[in-house]
Amino acid sequence: MNSLAASLHARSVPLESPVTLYQAGTPQNSPANFTGTVYLATPQLLATYGIKASQIAPGTDILTMRPGLAGVPHLAMTWSTTQSPGGGPPCTLGNDCLANPVIQTVSSLPGGTSAPNTVITEYAVSKYHLQPSLNGWLIQAPAPLTATQVNAARQLALAYGVTAETRSGTPDLGEFAGGATALGIVIAFGVLAASVGLIRSETARDLRTLTATGASSATRRMITAATAAALGLLGAVLGMAGAVIAGLAWAHGSLSVMFGGLPLTDVLLLLAGLPLAAAAGGWLLAGREPQVIARQPLD
């Protein structure tokens, strides 16, 4: 592995695994069941992702980047081959099992199913006298691998009877979510702008009346801005409600996973930002004095 890493101008990091993590009381193949390898958070592995020991809270057993994992009920950490999600002896320390380990979410860890996205701290390894075993190697190249380099890595892995996995260029779930959010905001602003324009055209007669009675530009701006802000708030609330309903329908069996990592700051910014942006747009675009006509417009 060191020779392969050297050829890629990279450094290999051993991946050791002393335990597994699963959700007790759920079928093994259930999509709601959390299973997977838990790697050892060695100083070398943590340094690879820029995580300092001071960032780890005292008494933490597990570090993870998986949103909502810390809130999953009946989660168990085992270092025994007799424990399984579908059954087995009770999860006790005497049976080499820890129920509800202390989990801390660390966004610096990598995503991906094969990456070390969930690790066990050296504190837990020492406390429970665990024996880590080598599970693989992590090699991070400074640049995307070529087809020749990927093939060479697979041939080397095949010679040693192991497998080699490379990260694809396909965007992960977080990137898809970010893109979908940005697209949704753009669409929301487009619909909002169209709605404000429609309302302004429908209220042109009222604006002429206000102008004729001596209403200032600031008054007209205030009316349009208030209308736009109300529409923006209504759109934000309805959109948020629709997202919550969709989440409930999609993941009704694992609500803690779906809503455990909900970014409340982003939600509040959206609920407050969309009406404010709509009000600002309405204020800026409503300063023109309406066209004056000499007769009643025909409907």
PDB file of N, CA and C in Angstrom, residues 13-20 37-42 45 78-81 116 118-120 125 129-138:
ATOM      1  N   VAL A  13      -3.394   5.646   4.980  1.00  0.00           N
ATOM      2  CA  VAL A  13      -3.794   5.646   6.381  1.00  0.00           C
ATOM      3  C   VAL A  13      -4.459   4.316   6.680  1.00  0.00           C
ATOM      4  N   PRO A  14      -3.918   3.512   7.608  1.00  0.00           N
ATOM      5  CA  PRO A  14      -4.557   2.236   7.943  1.00  0.00           C
ATOM      6  C   PRO A  14      -5.925   2.471   8.581  1.00  0.00           C
ATOM      7  N   LEU A  15      -6.885   1.642   8.207  1.00  0.00           N
ATOM      8  CA  LEU A  15      -8.234   1.708   8.767  1.00  0.00           C
ATOM      9  C   LEU A  15      -8.449   0.476   9.639  1.00  0.00           C
ATOM     10  N   GLU A  16      -8.575   0.708  10.937  1.00  0.00           N
ATOM     11  CA  GLU A  16      -8.794  -0.375  11.884  1.00  0.00           C
ATOM     12  C   GLU A  16     -10.232  -0.332  12.387  1.00  0.00           C
ATOM     13  N   SER A  17     -10.795  -1.496  12.622  1.00  0.00           N
ATOM     14  CA  SER A  17     -12.199  -1.571  13.035  1.00  0.00           C
ATOM     15  C   SER A  17     -12.338  -2.506  14.233  1.00  0.00           C
ATOM     16  N   PRO A  18     -12.674  -1.960  15.411  1.00  0.00           N
ATOM     17  CA  PRO A  18     -12.846  -2.822  16.579  1.00  0.00           C
ATOM     18  C   PRO A  18     -14.302  -3.197  16.862  1.00  0.00           C
ATOM     19  N   VAL A  19     -15.274  -2.444  16.294  1.00  0.00           N
ATOM     20  CA  VAL A  19     -16.678  -2.671  16.644  1.00  0.00           C
ATOM     21  C   VAL A  19     -17.559  -2.491  15.408  1.00  0.00           C
ATOM     22  N   THR A  20     -18.831  -2.850  15.561  1.00  0.00           N
ATOM     23  CA  THR A  20     -19.863  -2.554  14.578  1.00  0.00           C
ATOM     24  C   THR A  20     -21.010  -1.836  15.279  1.00  0.00           C
ATOM     25  N   THR A  37     -19.596  -0.441   9.371  1.00  0.00           N
ATOM     26  CA  THR A  37     -18.305  -0.555  10.041  1.00  0.00           C
ATOM     27  C   THR A  37     -17.962   0.742  10.753  1.00  0.00           C
ATOM     28  N   VAL A  38     -17.449   0.615  11.939  1.00  0.00           N
ATOM     29  CA  VAL A  38     -16.997   1.768  12.720  1.00  0.00           C
ATOM     30  C   VAL A  38     -15.472   1.674  12.822  1.00  0.00           C
ATOM     31  N   TYR A  39     -14.798   2.633  12.211  1.00  0.00           N
ATOM     32  CA  TYR A  39     -13.341   2.609  12.195  1.00  0.00           C
ATOM     33  C   TYR A  39     -12.786   3.309  13.442  1.00  0.00           C
ATOM     34  N   LEU A  40     -11.532   3.038  13.695  1.00  0.00           N
ATOM     35  CA  LEU A  40     -10.860   3.620  14.857  1.00  0.00           C
ATOM     36  C   LEU A  40     -10.368   5.032  14.503  1.00  0.00           C
ATOM     37  N   ALA A  41     -10.697   5.983  15.360  1.00  0.00           N
ATOM     38  CA  ALA A  41     -10.297   7.377  15.144  1.00  0.00           C
ATOM     39  C   ALA A  41      -8.864   7.571  15.634  1.00  0.00           C
ATOM     40  N   THR A  42      -7.920   7.079  14.867  1.00  0.00           N
ATOM     41  CA  THR A  42      -6.520   7.264  15.218  1.00  0.00           C
ATOM     42  C   THR A  42      -6.124   8.719  14.988  1.00  0.00           C
ATOM     43  N   LEU A  45      -5.761   9.392  11.313  1.00  0.00           N
ATOM     44  CA  LEU A  45      -7.004   9.508  10.563  1.00  0.00           C
ATOM     45  C   LEU A  45      -7.689  10.847  10.839  1.00  0.00           C
ATOM     46  N   THR A  78     -21.368  -3.058  19.245  1.00  0.00           N
ATOM     47  CA  THR A  78     -20.970  -4.387  19.705  1.00  0.00           C
ATOM     48  C   THR A  78     -19.611  -4.765  19.156  1.00  0.00           C
ATOM     49  N   TRP A  79     -18.897  -5.547  19.920  1.00  0.00           N
ATOM     50  CA  TRP A  79     -17.622  -6.120  19.487  1.00  0.00           C
ATOM     51  C   TRP A  79     -17.676  -7.637  19.662  1.00  0.00           C
ATOM     52  N   SER A  80     -18.896  -8.176  19.502  1.00  0.00           N
ATOM     53  CA  SER A  80     -19.123  -9.611  19.612  1.00  0.00           C
ATOM     54  C   SER A  80     -19.773 -10.113  18.336  1.00  0.00           C
ATOM     55  N   THR A  81     -19.463 -11.353  17.969  1.00  0.00           N
ATOM     56  CA  THR A  81     -20.046 -11.936  16.761  1.00  0.00           C
ATOM     57  C   THR A  81     -21.432 -12.512  17.007  1.00  0.00           C
ATOM     58  N   PRO A 116     -14.515   6.481   5.935  1.00  0.00           N
ATOM     59  CA  PRO A 116     -14.635   6.432   7.395  1.00  0.00           C
ATOM     60  C   PRO A 116     -15.518   7.563   7.922  1.00  0.00           C
ATOM     61  N   THR A 118     -17.937   7.184  10.119  1.00  0.00           N
ATOM     62  CA  THR A 118     -18.291   6.921  11.513  1.00  0.00           C
ATOM     63  C   THR A 118     -17.112   6.221  12.163  1.00  0.00           C
ATOM     64  N   VAL A 119     -16.593   6.799  13.248  1.00  0.00           N
ATOM     65  CA  VAL A 119     -15.381   6.270  13.882  1.00  0.00           C
ATOM     66  C   VAL A 119     -15.586   6.190  15.389  1.00  0.00           C
ATOM     67  N   ILE A 120     -14.828   5.304  16.017  1.00  0.00           N
ATOM     68  CA  ILE A 120     -14.863   5.158  17.461  1.00  0.00           C
ATOM     69  C   ILE A 120     -13.638   5.831  18.054  1.00  0.00           C
ATOM     70  N   VAL A 125     -12.145   2.830  23.033  1.00  0.00           N
ATOM     71  CA  VAL A 125     -11.334   1.620  22.848  1.00  0.00           C
ATOM     72  C   VAL A 125     -10.614   1.273  24.140  1.00  0.00           C
ATOM     73  N   HIS A 129     -11.688  -1.892  26.529  1.00  0.00           N
ATOM     74  CA  HIS A 129     -10.615  -2.870  26.271  1.00  0.00           C
ATOM     75  C   HIS A 129     -10.835  -3.580  24.929  1.00  0.00           C
ATOM     76  N   LEU A 130     -11.026  -2.793  23.886  1.00  0.00           N
ATOM     77  CA  LEU A 130     -11.293  -3.345  22.564  1.00  0.00           C
ATOM     78  C   LEU A 130      -9.986  -3.662  21.842  1.00  0.00           C
ATOM     79  N   GLN A 131     -10.083  -4.590  20.902  1.00  0.00           N
ATOM     80  CA  GLN A 131      -8.927  -5.025  20.115  1.00  0.00           C
ATOM     81  C   GLN A 131      -9.184  -4.713  18.640  1.00  0.00           C
ATOM     82  N   PRO A 132      -8.686  -3.570  18.131  1.00  0.00           N
ATOM     83  CA  PRO A 132      -8.906  -3.232  16.717  1.00  0.00           C
ATOM     84  C   PRO A 132      -8.185  -4.211  15.790  1.00  0.00           C
ATOM     85  N   SER A 133      -8.759  -4.407  14.621  1.00  0.00           N
ATOM     86  CA  SER A 133      -8.137  -5.238  13.583  1.00  0.00           C
ATOM     87  C   SER A 133      -8.109  -4.457  12.280  1.00  0.00           C
ATOM     88  N   LEU A 134      -7.078  -4.690  11.496  1.00  0.00           N
ATOM     89  CA  LEU A 134      -6.920  -3.968  10.238  1.00  0.00           C
ATOM     90  C   LEU A 134      -8.053  -4.322   9.288  1.00  0.00           C
ATOM     91  N   ASN A 135      -8.718  -3.284   8.764  1.00  0.00           N
ATOM     92  CA  ASN A 135      -9.855  -3.488   7.874  1.00  0.00           C
ATOM     93  C   ASN A 135      -9.600  -2.981   6.465  1.00  0.00           C
ATOM     94  N   GLY A 136      -8.600  -2.131   6.300  1.00  0.00           N
ATOM     95  CA  GLY A 136      -8.311  -1.585   4.980  1.00  0.00           C
ATOM     96  C   GLY A 136      -7.346  -0.423   5.068  1.00  0.00           C
ATOM     97  N   TRP A 137      -7.194   0.282   3.953  1.00  0.00           N
ATOM     98  CA  TRP A 137      -6.323   1.445   3.884  1.00  0.00           C
ATOM     99  C   TRP A 137      -7.071   2.569   3.189  1.00  0.00           C
ATOM    100  N   LEU A 138      -6.805   3.753   3.626  1.00  0.00           N
ATOM    101  CA  LEU A 138      -7.360   4.950   2.992  1.00  0.00           C
ATOM    102  C   LEU A 138      -6.225   5.687   2.300  1.00  0.00           C
TER     103      LEU A 138
END
